[in-house]
Amino acid sequence: MSFSKDNLKGFVLALISSGFIGASFIIKKKGLRRAAAASGVRAGVGGYSYLLEPLWWIGMITMIVGEVANFVAYAFAPAVLVTPLGALSIIVSAVLAQFILHEKLHQLGMMGCVMCIVGSIIIVIHAPQEQPISSVQEIWSMATQPSFLLYVGSVIILVFILVFCFAPHCGHTNVLVFTGICSLMGSLSVMSVKALGTSLKLTFEGKNQLIYPETWLFMFVVATCVITQMNYLNKASMTFTQALDTFNTAIVSPIYYVMFTSLTILASVIMFKDWEDQSAGDIVSEMCAFIVVLSGTILLHWTKDFERSSSFRGLKICSIDRRSRNVTAEH
Amino acid sequence: MSFSKDNLKGFVLALISSGFIGASFIIKKKGLRRAAAASGVRAGVGGYSYLLEPLWWIGMITMIVGEVANFVAYAFAPAVLVTPLGALSIIVSAVLAQFILHEKLHQLGMMGCVMCIVGSIIIVIHAPQEQPISSVQEIWSMATQPSFLLYVGSVIILVFILVFCFAPHCGHTNVLVFTGICSLMGSLSVMSVKALGTSLKLTFEGKNQLIYPETWLFMFVVATCVITQMNYLNKASMTFTQALDTFNTAIVSPIYYVMFTSLTILASVIMFKDWEDQSAGDIVSEMCAFIVVLSGTILLHWTKDFERSSSFRGLKICSIDRRSRNVTAEH
C-alpha cells in the first residue's frame, strides 16, 4: 500500500464530497415534501413552489459544496480512486433517510452499506499512483491520443442517439435513457474536470497554465458537459420526483452510479493509462472491489423495493397482497 | 501478486475439494430423501434406512475425496488461503440444488454466489507466502509457543463448556451449539492436519519425518480432533435433517462456515504468523474480502429463508400467510 500524499488529499476530499452530496439528497427531498405539502402540487407535475422553500436551497448549496470538493479531489487523485468513492454518498443518504425521513433501513440494506464500505476500502488500497503532470500540453496530448478520441467519438454518437431517438419516446418511462445520457456525458465531464483541475493546481503552484489555449478549451468542454449532464440529471430526477409516492429515494442513484462509475473508469484508463504501472493483482482486486460496491448499491436498491412492497401490505388486502407477493418472490 | 508454485497447488486442490464437498451434500440429501420415501422414517428420528441407500454412500465417498483433497491442500498453501475457499462448496451446492433438487436459486442467492467468488479471488490474490518448513520439529516449536498454547487452552475450555453445559439442554434446538463445537475443534484439526500434511510432504520428498515422535503426536491430535468434529458435525446435520421439511440445505452451512473460517484464520495467524511478512494493505484487503465472502454466504442463507416463506405460501392460507409475511418483513 504505497499511498501518496496527493492520493490521500484526493481521498479525503472525495469522502467530504460524498458526505455533502449524500446529505443534499435528503435535505432537498425534505424541502420538496414540505413544498408539496404547502402547495399541494408536486414538482414533477410542473409546480415550482419548491423554489420558495429554503430547505431546498440549503440542499442545493450542500450539493454544490460537495461537487466542488469532488472537483478538487480529481485534481489530486486518479479517477479510478475518486469516482467509485461516490458510492459512499448513497450510504450517507440511506443513513440520513432513516433518521430524518424515517425510512427504515433493512438488514439487507445494512449489508449493502457494509459491501459499499468494504469494497471502497479495497479500491482505495489498490488505487494507482497518479503520474506527475507538469503542463496542460501534456494532458492535451493524452486527450488527443487516437484511443481516447475513439472513446469520445463513440460517446458523442451514443448521446445523440439517446437524445434524439430515445428521449422523446421513452425518456419519462424508462429511467435508463436520462441516466444513460448523464453517465456518458459524465465520463467526459470527469476527464475534462480532471484536466482543468490539474491545470488550475499547476497555476496555483506557480506554473501559470492560463496562458495556454488548451486550458480555456478544457474549461469550455467542462461547461458544455456539465450543463448537458445537469439538464438531463434534472430531467431524470424530475421523472423520479414525480414517482415519489411509489418509488423511494434510492431508485435512480444505484443505476446512475453503476453506469457513471464504469464509464468514468473506462475513460480514465484509456486517457491516463491508470493501469499501466499496476500489477495484474492490483487491477483484478480493483475490479472485484468494484463489483462488491456495485452489489452493495444494488442491495440498497432492492431493500427500498422490499420496503415499498411492505408498505403496500400495510394498506391493502387480498389482490394487492398477491401483487406484493410477486414482488417479494422476484427478488 | 507473487503467487508461488506451492500456493497454486494448494489453490487448485482447494477448488477440487470444494467441488467434491459441495456435490456430496446434494448427493447425500438426495439419498436421504429416497431412503425416507422408501421407509417412511426420517434419519433424525432414529431411522437408519439411509445406510442401505447407495446414493448416500456415493455422497459419503465424494465427501471423503473432497476432504482428502482439502487435507493435501493444507500441506501446500497457508490456511488463510485454503479455508476461506471452502465457501465455494456452498456455491457448488446451491447450483447443484437448483439442477438436481430443483430448489430455485433467487437473484439474491446469485448475488451471494458472485460475492463469494469475488471475495475468494481477492483472498487468493493477497494470500501470504508459506514460509518454507524443513522439519517437523520446526512446526512443533510453532505449536508450543505461548500464544498458540493459550489459544489451544481457551478452545479446549470452551468446547468442554459447550459439550457439558449447553449440548444436553439446547443442542437440538440451537444450531450454534453443535456448530460451535465443530468450529472450535475444526480450527485445531486444521492446524494439526497442516502439521501432519507438511511432515508427510517432507517425508515424500525424502526427508523422513516418521522417525520423530512429534509426527505421531500430530497424527494422534488429528485423529482426536477429527473424530470429535465429525461426531458433532453429524449431530448438527442430524438435527438439521430432522428439520428438512421446514428448513433448507443451506441453513447450517453458512453459520458453520463463518465460525470455522474465522477461528481457523485466527489459529493460523497465531501459529504460523501468516501476517508477519505482509503489508498492512494485504491484510486489510484479506479481511475485507473475508467480510465479502461472509456476506455472500449470508445472502445465500437468506435466499433459502425467502424460499421457505414462499413454499409456505404455496401451501397454506390466511394464518400461515401472515407468518410468512413476518418472515419476509424481517429480512
XYZ file of C-alpha atoms in Angstrom:
662
model
C 0.000 0.000 0.000
C 2.013 2.937 -1.250
C -0.403 5.740 -0.644
C 0.986 9.045 -1.904
C 0.276 12.380 -0.233
C -1.729 13.528 -3.252
C -3.800 10.345 -3.253
C -4.537 10.959 0.437
C -5.682 14.540 -0.241
C -7.882 13.299 -3.083
C -9.277 10.557 -0.876
C -10.193 12.907 1.985
C -11.781 15.369 -0.454
C -13.785 12.537 -2.033
C -15.039 11.485 1.420
C -16.085 15.047 2.275
C -17.759 15.340 -1.107
C -19.748 12.121 -0.561
C -20.884 13.344 2.837
C -22.183 16.627 1.440
C -23.783 15.106 -1.658
C -25.425 12.327 0.358
C -26.835 14.858 2.802
C -28.009 17.148 -0.007
C -30.337 14.462 -1.420
C -32.136 14.155 1.882
C -32.298 17.886 2.553
C -33.692 18.505 -0.946
C -36.199 15.696 -0.590
C -37.397 17.110 2.719
C -37.661 20.511 1.031
C -39.673 19.061 -1.874
C -42.012 17.309 0.541
C -42.601 20.483 2.522
C -43.206 22.467 -0.657
C -45.639 19.816 -1.908
C -47.453 19.783 1.426
C -47.727 23.583 1.389
C -48.917 23.980 -2.213
C -50.479 20.625 -2.995
C -48.652 20.457 -6.335
C -45.740 18.129 -6.946
C -42.533 19.371 -8.630
C -42.692 16.800 -11.397
C -46.193 17.833 -12.408
C -44.990 21.346 -13.115
C -45.093 23.051 -9.715
C -42.184 25.328 -8.875
C -43.207 26.060 -5.294
C -40.097 24.247 -4.085
C -38.096 27.279 -5.237
C -39.638 29.206 -2.338
C -38.669 26.554 0.164
C -35.401 27.481 1.998
C -34.630 23.804 2.733
C -34.443 23.077 -0.979
C -31.892 25.858 -1.425
C -29.843 24.640 1.547
C -29.839 21.239 -0.147
C -28.669 22.794 -3.407
C -25.830 24.644 -1.633
C -24.811 21.467 0.202
C -24.705 19.698 -3.143
C -22.629 22.431 -4.762
C -20.109 22.311 -1.895
C -19.944 18.534 -2.375
C -19.451 18.872 -6.117
C -16.674 21.427 -5.642
C -14.896 19.112 -3.190
C -15.282 16.367 -5.780
C -13.867 18.633 -8.489
C -10.791 19.400 -6.386
C -10.404 15.695 -5.487
C -9.997 14.892 -9.181
C -7.077 17.319 -9.377
C -5.182 15.283 -6.781
C -6.103 11.621 -7.178
C -6.841 9.369 -10.180
C -10.449 8.969 -11.315
C -10.190 5.234 -10.637
C -9.906 6.179 -6.944
C -12.254 9.188 -6.688
C -15.246 8.033 -8.758
C -16.097 4.735 -7.016
C -15.987 6.502 -3.632
C -19.108 8.305 -4.808
C -20.977 5.205 -3.608
C -20.407 6.379 -0.054
C -22.867 9.201 -0.700
C -25.568 6.536 -1.094
C -24.714 5.257 2.368
C -24.884 8.768 3.813
C -28.286 9.157 2.092
C -29.540 5.816 3.392
C -28.453 6.520 6.958
C -29.839 10.063 6.955
C -33.072 8.845 5.324
C -33.511 6.577 8.325
C -33.037 9.355 10.861
C -34.540 12.360 9.083
C -37.141 10.921 6.698
C -37.836 7.900 8.953
C -37.386 5.487 6.052
C -36.481 2.168 7.616
C -33.125 0.637 6.685
C -33.465 -3.146 6.366
C -30.861 -5.723 7.343
C -30.311 -6.258 3.642
C -29.728 -2.530 3.220
C -27.217 -2.569 6.058
C -25.394 -5.385 4.320
C -25.428 -3.192 1.202
C -23.771 -0.416 3.217
C -21.139 -2.834 4.537
C -20.447 -4.017 0.974
C -20.011 -0.427 -0.241
C -17.602 0.395 2.580
C -15.586 -2.813 2.305
C -15.360 -2.525 -1.485
C -14.311 1.122 -1.226
C -11.531 0.205 1.223
C -10.137 -2.347 -1.235
C -10.364 0.170 -4.088
C -8.524 2.786 -2.028
C -5.773 0.316 -1.110
C -5.187 -0.645 -4.736
C -5.610 2.771 -6.323
C -2.879 3.568 -8.848
C -0.368 6.340 -8.324
C -1.024 9.473 -10.285
C 1.706 10.139 -12.831
C 3.133 13.610 -12.229
C 1.895 16.079 -14.838
C 3.922 19.251 -15.442
C 1.851 21.179 -18.009
C -1.551 21.368 -19.661
C 0.004 20.396 -23.006
C 0.856 17.025 -21.500
C -2.832 16.455 -20.704
C -3.760 17.729 -24.150
C -1.567 15.107 -25.803
C -3.249 12.451 -23.614
C -6.689 13.727 -24.615
C -5.845 13.636 -28.319
C -4.343 10.144 -28.476
C -6.256 8.012 -31.038
C -7.703 5.549 -28.494
C -9.205 8.333 -26.379
C -10.526 10.214 -29.424
C -12.255 6.989 -30.436
C -13.845 6.821 -26.978
C -15.003 10.455 -27.175
C -16.423 9.859 -30.659
C -18.403 6.794 -29.546
C -19.758 8.644 -26.515
C -20.953 11.601 -28.595
C -22.683 9.317 -31.133
C -24.391 7.361 -28.349
C -25.540 10.537 -26.611
C -27.018 11.851 -29.884
C -28.882 8.595 -30.433
C -30.251 8.694 -26.875
C -31.211 12.366 -27.010
C -32.900 12.314 -30.422
C -34.207 8.766 -30.810
C -34.985 7.521 -27.303
C -35.556 10.554 -25.051
C -38.740 11.809 -26.827
C -40.402 8.365 -26.779
C -39.436 6.672 -23.566
C -37.407 9.223 -21.578
C -40.155 9.550 -18.986
C -40.942 5.876 -18.659
C -37.507 4.294 -18.814
C -35.040 5.570 -16.247
C -32.128 4.246 -18.321
C -32.439 6.931 -21.036
C -31.713 10.025 -18.943
C -29.255 8.283 -16.647
C -27.506 6.885 -19.740
C -27.085 10.375 -21.227
C -25.843 11.682 -17.865
C -23.386 8.846 -17.420
C -21.918 9.133 -20.911
C -21.530 12.910 -20.639
C -20.402 12.432 -17.051
C -17.408 10.353 -18.064
C -16.315 13.200 -20.387
C -17.061 15.780 -17.668
C -14.796 13.971 -15.235
C -11.951 13.774 -17.728
C -12.205 17.470 -18.598
C -12.686 18.406 -14.931
C -9.541 16.465 -14.160
C -7.647 18.253 -16.935
C -8.909 21.662 -15.828
C -8.341 20.897 -12.137
C -4.777 19.811 -12.807
C -4.083 22.988 -14.833
C -5.503 25.158 -12.042
C -3.473 23.209 -9.466
C -0.323 23.838 -11.520
C -1.287 27.527 -11.838
C -1.686 27.841 -8.053
C 1.682 26.149 -7.654
C 3.217 28.964 -9.696
C 3.320 27.410 -13.153
C 0.734 29.589 -14.879
C -1.277 27.471 -17.315
C -3.879 30.127 -18.128
C -1.651 31.442 -20.902
C -2.232 28.269 -22.916
C -5.374 27.961 -25.092
C -5.716 24.291 -24.036
C -6.720 25.357 -20.501
C -9.546 27.523 -21.855
C -10.626 24.788 -24.224
C -10.878 22.345 -21.306
C -12.913 24.952 -19.440
C -15.315 25.148 -22.382
C -15.601 21.346 -22.533
C -16.274 21.202 -18.780
C -19.040 23.799 -19.111
C -20.677 22.010 -22.072
C -20.543 18.576 -20.497
C -21.669 19.704 -17.053
C -24.612 21.711 -18.444
C -25.799 18.773 -20.609
C -25.339 16.412 -17.694
C -27.121 18.691 -15.207
C -30.005 19.215 -17.612
C -30.646 15.502 -18.081
C -29.891 14.631 -14.467
C -32.537 17.177 -13.573
C -34.979 15.565 -16.020
C -34.154 12.179 -14.567
C -34.706 13.373 -11.020
C -37.932 15.116 -12.057
C -39.222 11.872 -13.520
C -38.117 10.372 -10.268
C -39.709 13.059 -8.099
C -42.962 12.504 -9.945
C -42.926 8.936 -8.767
C -42.116 9.796 -5.154
C -45.259 8.087 -3.857
C -44.455 4.648 -5.175
C -40.692 4.733 -5.537
C -38.099 5.620 -2.986
C -35.010 7.838 -2.636
C -32.551 5.262 -3.883
C -34.081 4.204 -7.184
C -32.134 6.396 -9.602
C -28.880 6.552 -7.638
C -27.665 2.937 -7.954
C -28.349 2.679 -11.688
C -26.687 6.031 -12.286
C -23.777 5.047 -10.057
C -23.151 1.814 -11.922
C -23.132 3.406 -15.369
C -21.327 6.588 -14.425
C -18.542 4.857 -12.486
C -17.960 2.165 -15.103
C -17.755 4.692 -17.942
C -15.534 7.081 -15.982
C -13.111 4.305 -15.055
C -13.061 3.206 -18.697
C -12.370 6.774 -19.876
C -9.680 7.299 -17.252
C -7.971 4.002 -18.030
C -7.899 4.922 -21.727
C -6.792 8.536 -21.265
C -4.497 8.473 -18.225
C -3.396 4.832 -18.607
C -4.083 4.345 -14.875
C -3.497 0.634 -15.077
C -0.201 0.738 -16.963
C 2.117 0.562 -13.942
C -0.112 -1.687 -11.878
C 0.299 -5.380 -11.252
C -2.347 -7.781 -12.520
C -3.229 -8.463 -8.876
C -3.949 -4.794 -8.217
C -6.174 -4.464 -11.280
C -8.093 -7.663 -10.533
C -8.541 -6.601 -6.895
C -9.865 -3.226 -8.028
C -12.342 -4.792 -10.432
C -13.521 -7.295 -7.822
C -13.904 -4.483 -5.299
C -15.897 -2.512 -7.857
C -18.254 -5.489 -8.261
C -18.592 -5.579 -4.459
C -19.515 -1.890 -4.329
C -21.972 -2.378 -7.208
C -23.620 -5.271 -5.390
C -23.815 -3.118 -2.286
C -25.654 -0.377 -4.137
C -27.961 -2.943 -5.761
C -28.729 -4.401 -2.330
C -29.583 -0.950 -1.001
C -31.811 -0.512 -4.029
C -33.537 -3.858 -3.505
C -34.090 -3.009 0.124
C -36.023 0.022 -0.942
C -38.142 -2.237 -3.130
C -38.913 -4.503 -0.206
C -39.964 -1.503 1.762
C -42.310 -0.476 -0.994
C -43.869 -3.901 -1.077
C -44.283 -3.959 2.689
C -45.946 -0.550 2.688
C -48.434 -1.930 0.155
C -49.112 -4.658 2.627
C -49.876 -2.322 5.445
C -52.557 -0.646 3.343
C -54.265 -3.148 1.116
C -55.800 -6.591 1.202
C -56.193 -9.655 -0.979
C -55.459 -8.570 -4.566
C -52.652 -6.160 -3.717
C -51.270 -8.732 -1.332
C -50.899 -11.147 -4.215
C -49.088 -8.434 -6.117
C -46.659 -7.719 -3.274
C -46.091 -11.449 -3.009
C -44.877 -11.459 -6.588
C -42.599 -8.531 -5.876
C -41.073 -10.437 -2.974
C -40.727 -13.629 -4.971
C -38.996 -11.773 -7.775
C -36.131 -10.727 -5.507
C 0.661 -10.849 -6.893
C 3.558 -13.172 -6.214
C 1.826 -16.498 -6.394
C 4.211 -19.320 -5.551
C 4.023 -22.762 -7.138
C 3.041 -24.299 -3.799
C 0.286 -21.742 -3.301
C -1.013 -22.616 -6.774
C -1.063 -26.351 -5.984
C -2.863 -25.638 -2.727
C -5.331 -23.382 -4.525
C -6.185 -25.971 -7.204
C -6.579 -28.686 -4.572
C -8.858 -26.414 -2.536
C -11.013 -25.808 -5.638
C -11.280 -29.545 -6.360
C -12.087 -30.160 -2.718
C -14.898 -27.560 -2.751
C -16.366 -29.131 -5.878
C -16.483 -32.601 -4.345
C -17.734 -31.446 -0.938
C -20.393 -29.236 -2.489
C -21.601 -32.113 -4.663
C -21.549 -34.546 -1.735
C -24.143 -32.502 0.214
C -26.596 -32.731 -2.645
C -25.957 -36.421 -3.367
C -26.385 -37.275 0.324
C -29.537 -35.215 0.580
C -30.999 -36.967 -2.448
C -30.034 -40.278 -0.836
C -31.695 -39.321 2.460
C -34.856 -38.286 0.645
C -35.016 -41.545 -1.257
C -34.427 -43.542 1.909
C -37.130 -41.590 3.727
C -39.541 -42.098 0.825
C -38.820 -45.841 0.800
C -39.082 -46.474 4.559
C -41.276 -43.632 5.765
C -38.883 -42.957 8.659
C -36.610 -39.942 8.744
C -32.896 -40.228 9.680
C -33.142 -37.721 12.509
C -35.961 -39.637 14.196
C -33.756 -42.703 14.505
C -34.143 -44.432 11.170
C -31.005 -45.881 9.646
C -32.519 -46.916 6.333
C -30.303 -44.387 4.559
C -27.395 -46.787 5.180
C -28.983 -49.108 2.604
C -29.251 -46.341 0.039
C -26.325 -46.446 -2.458
C -26.698 -42.719 -3.231
C -25.923 -41.866 0.384
C -22.723 -43.914 0.198
C -21.718 -42.288 -3.096
C -22.232 -38.953 -1.342
C -20.037 -40.098 1.555
C -17.265 -41.198 -0.820
C -17.488 -37.900 -2.730
C -17.143 -36.085 0.569
C -14.148 -38.175 1.633
C -12.397 -37.483 -1.677
C -13.104 -33.778 -1.140
C -11.768 -33.893 2.418
C -8.588 -35.675 1.291
C -8.000 -33.020 -1.383
C -8.535 -30.419 1.316
C -6.065 -32.186 3.607
C -3.396 -32.186 0.903
C -4.157 -28.538 0.058
C -3.219 -27.562 3.615
C 0.191 -29.168 3.146
C 0.937 -26.782 0.284
C -0.766 -23.454 0.979
C -1.429 -21.398 4.127
C -4.717 -21.909 5.978
C -5.551 -18.239 5.374
C -5.800 -19.178 1.670
C -7.311 -22.680 1.809
C -10.012 -22.274 4.471
C -11.998 -19.337 3.038
C -12.138 -21.093 -0.344
C -14.397 -23.607 1.396
C -17.183 -21.115 0.681
C -17.067 -22.187 -2.945
C -18.556 -25.535 -1.896
C -21.694 -23.634 -0.872
C -21.902 -22.256 -4.391
C -21.497 -25.736 -5.871
C -24.254 -26.922 -3.511
C -26.542 -24.047 -4.421
C -26.071 -24.553 -8.155
C -26.494 -28.328 -7.973
C -29.519 -27.918 -5.680
C -31.116 -25.930 -8.446
C -30.492 -28.566 -11.110
C -30.792 -31.806 -9.136
C -33.121 -30.986 -6.232
C -34.986 -28.298 -8.221
C -34.576 -25.787 -5.396
C -34.858 -22.380 -7.013
C -31.885 -20.030 -6.742
C -33.083 -16.452 -6.254
C -31.463 -13.327 -7.662
C -30.328 -12.572 -4.141
C -28.741 -16.012 -3.965
C -26.972 -15.402 -7.248
C -25.603 -12.176 -5.852
C -24.442 -14.220 -2.850
C -22.584 -16.532 -5.236
C -20.983 -13.565 -7.012
C -19.891 -12.158 -3.636
C -18.335 -15.497 -2.630
C -16.420 -15.748 -5.903
C -15.260 -12.130 -5.968
C -14.205 -12.266 -2.313
C -12.350 -15.525 -2.878
C -10.449 -14.001 -5.819
C -9.274 -11.115 -3.630
C -8.280 -13.539 -0.852
C -6.307 -15.662 -3.306
C -4.505 -12.604 -4.701
C -3.446 -11.439 -1.239
C -2.693 -14.797 0.320
C 0.603 -14.822 2.202
C 3.559 -16.887 1.072
C 4.122 -20.030 3.043
C 7.391 -19.901 4.949
C 9.497 -22.927 3.970
C 9.477 -25.562 6.720
C 12.305 -28.101 6.822
C 11.354 -30.412 9.698
C 8.521 -31.432 11.987
C 10.401 -30.020 14.990
C 10.069 -26.581 13.450
C 6.286 -26.987 13.419
C 6.412 -28.362 16.932
C 8.157 -25.248 18.196
C 5.450 -23.158 16.481
C 2.718 -25.243 18.095
C 4.239 -24.851 21.562
C 4.814 -21.093 21.516
C 2.972 -19.467 24.462
C 0.474 -17.508 22.351
C -0.670 -20.633 20.492
C -0.828 -22.720 23.677
C -3.065 -20.013 25.125
C -5.315 -20.336 22.055
C -5.445 -24.148 22.368
C -6.231 -23.874 26.090
C -9.100 -21.433 25.508
C -10.533 -23.625 22.733
C -10.496 -26.752 24.920
C -12.186 -24.947 27.827
C -14.865 -23.528 25.511
C -15.500 -26.938 23.932
C -15.911 -28.523 27.382
C -18.380 -25.842 28.414
C -20.378 -26.335 25.201
C -20.329 -30.151 25.420
C -21.252 -30.459 29.099
C -23.291 -27.364 29.853
C -25.053 -26.434 26.623
C -25.287 -29.557 24.445
C -27.610 -31.540 26.775
C -30.062 -28.649 27.192
C -30.237 -26.832 23.904
C -28.079 -28.824 21.469
C -31.114 -29.888 19.480
C -32.863 -26.554 19.443
C -29.979 -24.132 18.923
C -27.838 -24.794 15.872
C -24.997 -22.717 17.358
C -24.071 -25.326 19.996
C -23.024 -28.179 17.714
C -21.606 -25.915 15.017
C -19.685 -24.055 17.724
C -18.096 -27.285 18.988
C -17.266 -28.312 15.416
C -15.740 -24.939 14.569
C -13.584 -24.772 17.684
C -12.318 -28.335 17.221
C -12.089 -27.678 13.487
C -9.585 -24.868 13.938
C -7.369 -27.275 15.913
C -7.955 -30.030 13.316
C -6.769 -27.761 10.534
C -3.633 -26.783 12.410
C -2.761 -30.398 13.194
C -3.723 -31.515 9.675
C -1.401 -28.861 8.355
C 1.409 -30.031 10.640
C 0.859 -33.686 9.698
C 0.465 -32.886 5.996
C 3.687 -30.912 5.977
C 5.570 -33.760 7.717
C 4.202 -36.281 5.215
C 5.104 -33.957 2.345
C 8.663 -33.689 3.697
C 8.761 -37.490 4.097
C 7.687 -37.973 0.463
C 10.368 -35.504 -0.558
C 12.967 -37.803 1.033
C 13.343 -36.168 4.454
C 11.807 -38.905 6.595
C 9.857 -37.309 9.459
C 8.237 -40.540 10.689
C 11.244 -41.192 12.917
C 10.302 -38.212 15.105
C 7.697 -38.674 17.871
C 6.224 -35.235 17.009
C 4.842 -36.585 13.720
C 2.986 -39.377 15.552
C 1.742 -36.959 18.169
C 0.306 -34.723 15.443
C -1.331 -37.810 13.925
C -2.964 -38.537 17.299
C -4.169 -34.933 17.612
C -5.607 -35.049 14.079
C -7.483 -38.265 14.886
C -8.889 -36.892 18.166
C -9.947 -33.559 16.702
C -11.411 -35.027 13.526
C -13.422 -37.668 15.404
C -14.843 -35.093 17.856
C -15.604 -32.747 14.996
C -17.215 -35.486 12.842
C -19.322 -36.650 15.768
C -20.760 -33.226 16.470
C -20.999 -32.281 12.807
C -23.054 -35.437 12.398
C -25.265 -34.452 15.339
C -25.636 -30.985 13.855
C -26.576 -32.375 10.473
C -28.960 -34.874 12.084
C -30.707 -32.041 13.888
C -30.705 -30.374 10.536
C -32.005 -33.428 8.662
C -34.824 -33.680 11.176
C -35.917 -30.229 10.140
C -35.707 -30.931 6.401
C -39.372 -30.083 5.861
C -39.173 -26.528 7.116
C -35.508 -25.656 6.683
C -33.392 -25.909 3.607
C -29.977 -27.257 2.545
C -28.041 -24.124 3.328
C -29.101 -23.382 6.888
C -26.229 -24.969 8.796
C -23.513 -24.344 6.211
C -23.203 -20.525 6.370
C -23.158 -20.369 10.170
C -20.626 -23.168 10.311
C -18.570 -21.541 7.570
C -18.413 -18.190 9.361
C -17.311 -19.670 12.688
C -14.979 -22.292 11.292
C -13.179 -19.951 8.893
C -12.776 -17.144 11.418
C -11.373 -19.477 14.070
C -9.062 -21.250 11.627
C -7.659 -17.977 10.309
C -7.158 -16.821 13.905
C -5.361 -20.068 14.802
C -3.215 -19.937 11.663
C -2.270 -16.304 12.193
C -1.224 -17.095 15.770
C 0.642 -20.326 14.986
C 2.174 -19.741 11.553
C 2.385 -15.926 11.817
C 0.871 -15.727 8.328
C 0.545 -11.980 8.512
C 4.059 -11.192 9.701
C 5.608 -10.537 6.273
C 2.527 -8.958 4.770
C 1.869 -5.292 4.182
C -0.992 -3.606 6.017
C -2.726 -3.279 2.641
C -2.615 -7.023 2.044
C -4.028 -7.823 5.481
C -6.793 -5.226 5.226
C -7.678 -6.464 1.710
C -7.863 -10.033 3.005
C -10.106 -9.076 5.897
C -12.370 -7.013 3.652
C -12.544 -9.900 1.195
C -13.417 -12.251 4.045
C -16.301 -9.957 5.010
C -17.421 -10.035 1.358
C -17.399 -13.850 1.321
C -19.262 -13.938 4.648
C -21.900 -11.580 3.290
C -22.187 -13.789 0.237
C -22.870 -16.877 2.337
C -25.344 -14.930 4.473
C -27.154 -13.794 1.323
C -27.359 -17.392 0.109
C -28.724 -18.289 3.531
C -31.322 -15.514 3.450
C -32.365 -16.614 -0.008
C -33.163 -20.016 1.369
C -35.305 -18.351 4.002
C -37.243 -16.496 1.356
C -37.798 -19.752 -0.399
C -39.113 -21.282 2.780
C -41.562 -18.459 3.210
C -42.715 -18.764 -0.381
C -43.208 -22.518 -0.075
C -45.438 -21.854 2.926
C -47.347 -19.540 0.704
C -47.946 -22.102 -1.961
C -49.498 -24.479 0.558
C -51.319 -22.590 3.245
C -53.790 -19.789 3.683
C -54.513 -16.883 5.998
C -52.744 -17.589 9.297
C -49.632 -19.129 7.785
C -49.624 -16.381 5.220
C -49.350 -13.829 7.982
C -46.475 -15.803 9.429
C -44.606 -15.899 6.139
C -45.225 -12.201 5.767
C -43.390 -11.607 9.032
C -40.502 -13.744 7.824
C -40.258 -11.621 4.698
C -40.524 -8.376 6.608
C -37.763 -9.440 8.962
C -35.265 -9.738 6.165
